[in-house]
């Protein structure tokens, strides 16, 4: 029974393997046939392409050969025509040779006669050319001179205008800064004098009064607060004064630099600008 069972299984397996082998052989043959067909199509296409290519080349060569034949025939015709013209020209040269020799002799004689004339004429032409060049240079120089004069007058006018503006600005700035400095200084002096008076009055009050130490300490603290406030005000005023003086000096340096850039000497102002001293210097 086991032998029969496995014999049956072996037969089934053989049938399956035989069927698979036949299927694979069929698939391989189909792929081979498709590849052969593809190769044949490619070869036919390449053959037709190269056939068309050589047909085109042959047609072009035939057309070129015919064109060259036509050109060759035309050139032969032109060559025959030129040969005829050459013969005619040689005949005319023979006929004109003697008159040409006579004319050449006359030309040599005339050239000898005109040698001095040519030299004088050439010298005259050179002189005229140099005269034209000189006249053109003179006109160019005159035009440049006029342009430079106009530019010079314009620069002079700009310099005068700038000088007037600078003088006016200097005067205005000096007046403003001087007036502001004077006000600040007077205000500072007034505050200092008021502070001195207050200190004197306070010392007199302390001397004349019989306050207890606690009240005296409170009054002293209030007084110190007032003095600190006044000192702060004084420092602010001094700082403002220093800023105004520095701005005034910076403005003077800027105007002096502008004058130097425009080539105007500082002595032409007619006065020496006053440089405000900066506080602490």
mmCIF file of C-alpha atoms in Angstrom:
data_model
loop_
_atom_site.group_PDB
_atom_site.id
_atom_site.type_symbol
_atom_site.label_atom_id
_atom_site.label_comp_id
_atom_site.label_asym_id
_atom_site.label_seq_id
_atom_site.Cartn_x
_atom_site.Cartn_y
_atom_site.Cartn_z
ATOM 1 C CA UNK A 1 0.000 0.000 0.000
ATOM 2 C CA UNK A 2 2.816 2.441 0.874
ATOM 3 C CA UNK A 3 4.603 1.596 -2.386
ATOM 4 C CA UNK A 4 1.386 2.141 -4.344
ATOM 5 C CA UNK A 5 0.702 5.371 -2.476
ATOM 6 C CA UNK A 6 4.107 6.840 -3.184
ATOM 7 C CA UNK A 7 4.082 5.501 -6.736
ATOM 8 C CA UNK A 8 0.867 7.429 -7.264
ATOM 9 C CA UNK A 9 2.360 10.544 -5.642
ATOM 10 C CA UNK A 10 5.468 10.193 -7.821
ATOM 11 C CA UNK A 11 3.308 9.936 -10.937
ATOM 12 C CA UNK A 12 1.342 13.029 -9.914
ATOM 13 C CA UNK A 13 4.577 14.881 -9.214
ATOM 14 C CA UNK A 14 5.982 13.787 -12.583
ATOM 15 C CA UNK A 15 2.843 14.999 -14.331
ATOM 16 C CA UNK A 16 3.034 18.362 -12.545
ATOM 17 C CA UNK A 17 6.747 18.779 -13.292
ATOM 18 C CA UNK A 18 6.187 17.742 -16.917
ATOM 19 C CA UNK A 19 3.360 20.280 -17.201
ATOM 20 C CA UNK A 20 5.542 23.015 -15.604
ATOM 21 C CA UNK A 21 8.435 22.120 -17.935
ATOM 22 C CA UNK A 22 6.179 22.338 -20.983
ATOM 23 C CA UNK A 23 4.778 25.677 -19.735
ATOM 24 C CA UNK A 24 8.244 27.123 -19.155
ATOM 25 C CA UNK A 25 9.438 25.827 -22.562
ATOM 26 C CA UNK A 26 6.399 27.465 -24.157
ATOM 27 C CA UNK A 27 7.102 30.783 -22.381
ATOM 28 C CA UNK A 28 10.795 30.643 -23.387
ATOM 29 C CA UNK A 29 9.815 29.981 -27.014
ATOM 30 C CA UNK A 30 7.346 32.895 -26.928
ATOM 31 C CA UNK A 31 10.009 35.232 -25.531
ATOM 32 C CA UNK A 32 12.509 33.986 -28.105
ATOM 33 C CA UNK A 33 9.987 34.509 -30.926
ATOM 34 C CA UNK A 34 9.162 38.034 -29.654
ATOM 35 C CA UNK A 35 12.861 38.922 -29.449
ATOM 36 C CA UNK A 36 13.443 37.538 -32.938
ATOM 37 C CA UNK A 37 10.498 39.586 -34.234
ATOM 38 C CA UNK A 38 11.801 42.703 -32.468
ATOM 39 C CA UNK A 39 15.303 42.164 -33.931
ATOM 40 C CA UNK A 40 13.851 41.660 -37.380
ATOM 41 C CA UNK A 41 11.786 44.850 -37.082
ATOM 42 C CA UNK A 42 14.830 46.811 -35.854
ATOM 43 C CA UNK A 43 16.995 45.410 -38.654
ATOM 44 C CA UNK A 44 14.359 46.230 -41.243
ATOM 45 C CA UNK A 45 13.983 49.753 -39.877
ATOM 46 C CA UNK A 46 17.780 50.283 -39.810
ATOM 47 C CA UNK A 47 18.036 48.870 -43.348
ATOM 48 C CA UNK A 48 15.276 51.200 -44.589
ATOM 49 C CA UNK A 49 16.900 54.179 -42.832
ATOM 50 C CA UNK A 50 20.331 53.520 -44.314
ATOM 51 C CA UNK A 51 18.721 52.839 -47.680
ATOM 52 C CA UNK A 52 16.914 56.191 -47.557
ATOM 53 C CA UNK A 53 20.113 57.903 -46.386
ATOM 54 C CA UNK A 54 22.164 56.584 -49.301
ATOM 55 C CA UNK A 55 19.317 57.314 -51.718
ATOM 56 C CA UNK A 56 19.311 60.944 -50.509
ATOM 57 C CA UNK A 57 23.100 61.117 -50.864
ATOM 58 C CA UNK A 58 22.895 59.658 -54.362
ATOM 59 C CA UNK A 59 20.198 62.149 -55.395
ATOM 60 C CA UNK A 60 22.185 65.038 -53.959
ATOM 61 C CA UNK A 61 25.352 63.892 -55.715
ATOM 62 C CA UNK A 62 23.502 63.569 -58.993
ATOM 63 C CA UNK A 63 22.073 67.068 -58.599
ATOM 64 C CA UNK A 64 25.525 68.401 -57.700
ATOM 65 C CA UNK A 65 27.080 66.672 -60.727
ATOM 66 C CA UNK A 66 24.493 68.180 -63.038
ATOM 67 C CA UNK A 67 25.018 71.614 -61.488
ATOM 68 C CA UNK A 68 28.798 71.298 -61.856
ATOM 69 C CA UNK A 69 28.365 70.248 -65.486
ATOM 70 C CA UNK A 70 26.261 73.348 -66.154
ATOM 71 C CA UNK A 71 28.834 75.560 -64.406
ATOM 72 C CA UNK A 72 31.637 73.909 -66.358
ATOM 73 C CA UNK A 73 29.864 74.558 -69.655
ATOM 74 C CA UNK A 74 29.248 78.193 -68.635
ATOM 75 C CA UNK A 75 32.916 78.592 -67.689
ATOM 76 C CA UNK A 76 33.988 77.162 -71.031
ATOM 77 C CA UNK A 77 31.759 79.699 -72.781
ATOM 78 C CA UNK A 78 33.257 82.509 -70.691
ATOM 79 C CA UNK A 79 36.761 81.216 -71.434
ATOM 80 C CA UNK A 80 36.097 81.301 -75.188
ATOM 81 C CA UNK A 81 34.660 84.795 -74.860
ATOM 82 C CA UNK A 82 37.708 85.941 -72.866
ATOM 83 C CA UNK A 83 40.038 84.435 -75.467
ATOM 84 C CA UNK A 84 38.318 86.489 -78.136
ATOM 85 C CA UNK A 85 38.550 89.622 -76.009
ATOM 86 C CA UNK A 86 42.230 88.878 -75.339
ATOM 87 C CA UNK A 87 42.946 88.668 -79.061
ATOM 88 C CA UNK A 88 41.122 91.972 -79.639
ATOM 89 C CA UNK A 89 43.043 93.634 -76.795
ATOM 90 C CA UNK A 90 46.387 92.382 -78.099
ATOM 91 C CA UNK A 91 45.551 93.817 -81.500
ATOM 92 C CA UNK A 92 44.600 97.169 -79.933
ATOM 93 C CA UNK A 93 47.828 97.153 -77.883
ATOM 94 C CA UNK A 94 49.865 96.698 -81.009
ATOM 95 C CA UNK A 95 48.012 99.576 -82.665
ATOM 96 C CA UNK A 96 48.407 101.870 -79.600
ATOM 97 C CA UNK A 97 52.030 101.013 -78.772
ATOM 98 C CA UNK A 98 53.621 103.736 -80.888
ATOM 99 C CA UNK A 99 51.247 106.551 -79.743
ATOM 100 C CA UNK A 100 51.838 105.372 -76.184
ATOM 101 C CA UNK A 101 55.607 105.724 -76.519
ATOM 102 C CA UNK A 102 55.183 109.224 -77.902
ATOM 103 C CA UNK A 103 52.802 110.153 -75.104
ATOM 104 C CA UNK A 104 55.212 108.764 -72.486
ATOM 105 C CA UNK A 105 58.027 110.882 -73.885
ATOM 106 C CA UNK A 106 55.803 113.968 -73.733
ATOM 107 C CA UNK A 107 54.791 113.103 -70.165
ATOM 108 C CA UNK A 108 58.424 112.789 -69.071
ATOM 109 C CA UNK A 109 59.206 116.198 -70.568
ATOM 110 C CA UNK A 110 56.136 117.740 -68.885
ATOM 111 C CA UNK A 111 57.058 116.115 -65.560
ATOM 112 C CA UNK A 112 60.483 117.703 -65.695
ATOM 113 C CA UNK A 113 58.885 121.085 -66.398
ATOM 114 C CA UNK A 114 56.349 120.664 -63.594
ATOM 115 C CA UNK A 115 58.837 119.436 -60.977
ATOM 116 C CA UNK A 116 59.296 122.880 -59.425
ATOM 117 C CA UNK A 117 55.590 123.637 -59.750
ATOM 118 C CA UNK A 118 54.678 120.451 -57.885
ATOM 119 C CA UNK A 119 57.108 121.298 -55.081
ATOM 120 C CA UNK A 120 55.684 124.825 -54.737
ATOM 121 C CA UNK A 121 52.127 123.505 -54.885
ATOM 122 C CA UNK A 122 52.857 120.880 -52.219
ATOM 123 C CA UNK A 123 54.459 123.492 -49.972
ATOM 124 C CA UNK A 124 51.419 125.763 -50.437
ATOM 125 C CA UNK A 125 49.025 122.922 -49.590
ATOM 126 C CA UNK A 126 51.046 122.055 -46.479
ATOM 127 C CA UNK A 127 51.001 125.697 -45.398
ATOM 128 C CA UNK A 128 47.220 125.923 -45.920
ATOM 129 C CA UNK A 129 46.708 122.721 -43.946
ATOM 130 C CA UNK A 130 48.841 124.028 -41.072
ATOM 131 C CA UNK A 131 46.935 127.333 -41.221
ATOM 132 C CA UNK A 132 43.601 125.513 -40.940
ATOM 133 C CA UNK A 133 44.869 123.466 -38.006
ATOM 134 C CA UNK A 134 46.181 126.620 -36.307
ATOM 135 C CA UNK A 135 42.887 128.469 -36.882
ATOM 136 C CA UNK A 136 40.948 125.537 -35.456
ATOM 137 C CA UNK A 137 43.236 125.418 -32.414
ATOM 138 C CA UNK A 138 42.789 129.189 -31.986
ATOM 139 C CA UNK A 139 38.989 128.857 -32.107
ATOM 140 C CA UNK A 140 39.101 125.984 -29.601
ATOM 141 C CA UNK A 141 41.326 128.017 -27.272
ATOM 142 C CA UNK A 142 39.019 131.055 -27.576
ATOM 143 C CA UNK A 143 36.005 128.897 -26.787
ATOM 144 C CA UNK A 144 37.774 127.310 -23.806
ATOM 145 C CA UNK A 145 38.788 130.805 -22.645
ATOM 146 C CA UNK A 146 35.178 132.001 -22.768
ATOM 147 C CA UNK A 147 33.977 128.895 -20.943
ATOM 148 C CA UNK A 148 36.649 129.335 -18.266
ATOM 149 C CA UNK A 149 35.762 133.035 -17.864
ATOM 150 C CA UNK A 150 32.083 132.144 -17.396
ATOM 151 C CA UNK A 151 32.977 129.450 -14.889
ATOM 152 C CA UNK A 152 35.322 131.831 -13.084
ATOM 153 C CA UNK A 153 32.643 134.524 -12.848
ATOM 154 C CA UNK A 154 30.147 131.910 -11.610
ATOM 155 C CA UNK A 155 32.596 130.646 -8.984
ATOM 156 C CA UNK A 156 33.315 134.241 -7.878
ATOM 157 C CA UNK A 157 29.582 134.908 -7.516
ATOM 158 C CA UNK A 158 29.134 131.690 -5.521
ATOM 159 C CA UNK A 159 32.113 132.596 -3.346
ATOM 160 C CA UNK A 160 30.736 136.106 -2.656
ATOM 161 C CA UNK A 161 27.296 134.712 -1.894
ATOM 162 C CA UNK A 162 28.778 132.085 0.410
ATOM 163 C CA UNK A 163 30.938 134.704 2.122
ATOM 164 C CA UNK A 164 27.875 136.933 2.727
ATOM 165 C CA UNK A 165 25.844 133.985 4.040
ATOM 166 C CA UNK A 166 28.722 132.901 6.247
ATOM 167 C CA UNK A 167 29.215 136.408 7.682
ATOM 168 C CA UNK A 168 25.501 136.768 8.322
ATOM 169 C CA UNK A 169 25.290 133.324 9.930
ATOM 170 C CA UNK A 170 28.348 134.036 12.101
ATOM 171 C CA UNK A 171 26.837 137.291 13.314
ATOM 172 C CA UNK A 172 23.451 135.696 14.021
ATOM 173 C CA UNK A 173 24.959 132.714 15.806
ATOM 174 C CA UNK A 174 27.302 134.921 17.830
ATOM 175 C CA UNK A 175 24.410 137.169 18.831
ATOM 176 C CA UNK A 176 22.205 134.196 19.787
ATOM 177 C CA UNK A 177 24.904 132.299 21.637
ATOM 178 C CA UNK A 178 26.256 135.429 23.333
ATOM 179 C CA UNK A 179 22.794 136.435 24.468
ATOM 180 C CA UNK A 180 22.008 132.940 25.696
ATOM 181 C CA UNK A 181 25.356 132.646 27.479
ATOM 182 C CA UNK A 182 24.792 136.036 29.106
ATOM 183 C CA UNK A 183 21.322 135.009 30.303
ATOM 184 C CA UNK A 184 22.612 131.720 31.682
ATOM 185 C CA UNK A 185 25.534 133.388 33.430
ATOM 186 C CA UNK A 186 23.254 136.039 34.941
ATOM 187 C CA UNK A 187 20.798 133.390 36.045
ATOM 188 C CA UNK A 188 23.627 131.374 37.587
ATOM 189 C CA UNK A 189 25.028 134.443 39.392
ATOM 190 C CA UNK A 190 21.559 135.326 40.676
ATOM 191 C CA UNK A 191 21.048 131.835 42.016
ATOM 192 C CA UNK A 192 24.465 131.875 43.676
ATOM 193 C CA UNK A 193 23.766 135.246 45.288
ATOM 194 C CA UNK A 194 20.329 134.046 46.449
ATOM 195 C CA UNK A 195 21.974 130.940 47.864
ATOM 196 C CA UNK A 196 24.555 133.015 49.737
ATOM 197 C CA UNK A 197 21.827 135.260 51.140
ATOM 198 C CA UNK A 198 19.794 132.252 52.226
ATOM 199 C CA UNK A 199 22.826 130.735 53.934
ATOM 200 C CA UNK A 200 23.538 134.009 55.769
ATOM 201 C CA UNK A 201 19.892 134.344 56.791
ATOM 202 C CA UNK A 202 19.834 130.756 57.947
ATOM 203 C CA UNK A 203 22.970 131.158 60.023
ATOM 204 C CA UNK A 204 21.487 134.280 61.605
ATOM 205 C CA UNK A 205 18.265 132.420 62.337
ATOM 206 C CA UNK A 206 20.212 129.553 63.901
ATOM 207 C CA UNK A 207 22.229 131.970 65.977
ATOM 208 C CA UNK A 208 19.210 133.965 67.128
ATOM 209 C CA UNK A 209 16.829 131.087 67.756
ATOM 210 C CA UNK A 210 16.830 128.734 70.681
ATOM 211 C CA UNK A 211 15.503 125.597 68.949
ATOM 212 C CA UNK A 212 15.879 122.182 70.447
ATOM 213 C CA UNK A 213 18.237 119.697 68.724
ATOM 214 C CA UNK A 214 15.361 117.699 67.154
ATOM 215 C CA UNK A 215 13.749 120.714 65.517
ATOM 216 C CA UNK A 216 17.160 121.984 64.520
ATOM 217 C CA UNK A 217 17.927 118.634 62.880
ATOM 218 C CA UNK A 218 14.595 118.711 60.982
ATOM 219 C CA UNK A 219 15.238 122.237 59.759
ATOM 220 C CA UNK A 220 18.767 121.200 58.757
ATOM 221 C CA UNK A 221 17.461 118.264 56.730
ATOM 222 C CA UNK A 222 14.910 120.477 54.945
ATOM 223 C CA UNK A 223 17.609 123.002 54.284
ATOM 224 C CA UNK A 224 19.891 120.300 52.895
ATOM 225 C CA UNK A 225 17.083 119.142 50.581
ATOM 226 C CA UNK A 226 16.584 122.707 49.344
ATOM 227 C CA UNK A 227 20.345 123.116 48.861
ATOM 228 C CA UNK A 228 20.571 119.835 46.967
ATOM 229 C CA UNK A 229 17.713 120.929 44.697
ATOM 230 C CA UNK A 230 19.419 124.268 44.052
ATOM 231 C CA UNK A 231 22.752 122.547 43.408
ATOM 232 C CA UNK A 232 21.049 120.254 40.897
ATOM 233 C CA UNK A 233 19.541 123.301 39.169
ATOM 234 C CA UNK A 234 22.961 124.964 39.078
ATOM 235 C CA UNK A 235 24.566 121.850 37.569
ATOM 236 C CA UNK A 236 21.827 121.672 34.917
ATOM 237 C CA UNK A 237 22.391 125.316 34.008
ATOM 238 C CA UNK A 238 26.158 124.762 33.834
ATOM 239 C CA UNK A 239 25.611 121.735 31.600
ATOM 240 C CA UNK A 240 23.336 123.757 29.280
ATOM 241 C CA UNK A 241 25.938 126.504 29.138
ATOM 242 C CA UNK A 242 28.662 123.979 28.260
ATOM 243 C CA UNK A 243 26.474 122.488 25.487
ATOM 244 C CA UNK A 244 25.767 125.912 23.990
ATOM 245 C CA UNK A 245 29.473 126.826 24.076
ATOM 246 C CA UNK A 246 30.446 123.515 22.456
ATOM 247 C CA UNK A 247 27.797 123.919 19.720
ATOM 248 C CA UNK A 248 29.095 127.445 19.069
ATOM 249 C CA UNK A 249 32.687 126.211 18.756
ATOM 250 C CA UNK A 250 31.651 123.297 16.522
ATOM 251 C CA UNK A 251 29.787 125.712 14.265
ATOM 252 C CA UNK A 252 32.898 127.918 14.013
ATOM 253 C CA UNK A 253 35.066 124.923 13.071
ATOM 254 C CA UNK A 254 32.523 123.842 10.422
ATOM 255 C CA UNK A 255 32.439 127.302 8.809
ATOM 256 C CA UNK A 256 36.250 127.530 8.865
ATOM 257 C CA UNK A 257 36.446 124.138 7.130
ATOM 258 C CA UNK A 258 33.932 125.292 4.483
ATOM 259 C CA UNK A 259 35.932 128.494 3.891
ATOM 260 C CA UNK A 260 39.132 126.477 3.516
ATOM 261 C CA UNK A 261 37.393 124.079 1.095
ATOM 262 C CA UNK A 262 36.237 126.999 -1.085
ATOM 263 C CA UNK A 263 39.695 128.613 -0.984
ATOM 264 C CA UNK A 264 38.631 131.697 1.043
ATOM 265 C CA UNK A 265 41.301 132.832 3.531
ATOM 266 C CA UNK A 266 40.099 133.303 7.118
ATOM 267 C CA UNK A 267 41.702 136.780 7.200
ATOM 268 C CA UNK A 268 39.134 138.032 4.655
ATOM 269 C CA UNK A 269 36.388 137.980 7.323
ATOM 270 C CA UNK A 270 37.549 141.299 8.755
ATOM 271 C CA UNK A 271 37.088 140.061 12.322
ATOM 272 C CA UNK A 272 38.132 137.102 14.439
ATOM 273 C CA UNK A 273 35.229 134.904 15.595
ATOM 274 C CA UNK A 274 35.014 134.622 19.356
ATOM 275 C CA UNK A 275 35.440 131.058 20.588
ATOM 276 C CA UNK A 276 33.345 130.520 23.715
ATOM 277 C CA UNK A 277 35.280 128.809 26.536
ATOM 278 C CA UNK A 278 33.813 125.460 27.497
ATOM 279 C CA UNK A 279 33.007 125.153 31.180
ATOM 280 C CA UNK A 280 35.777 123.343 33.043
ATOM 281 C CA UNK A 281 38.496 124.139 30.480
#
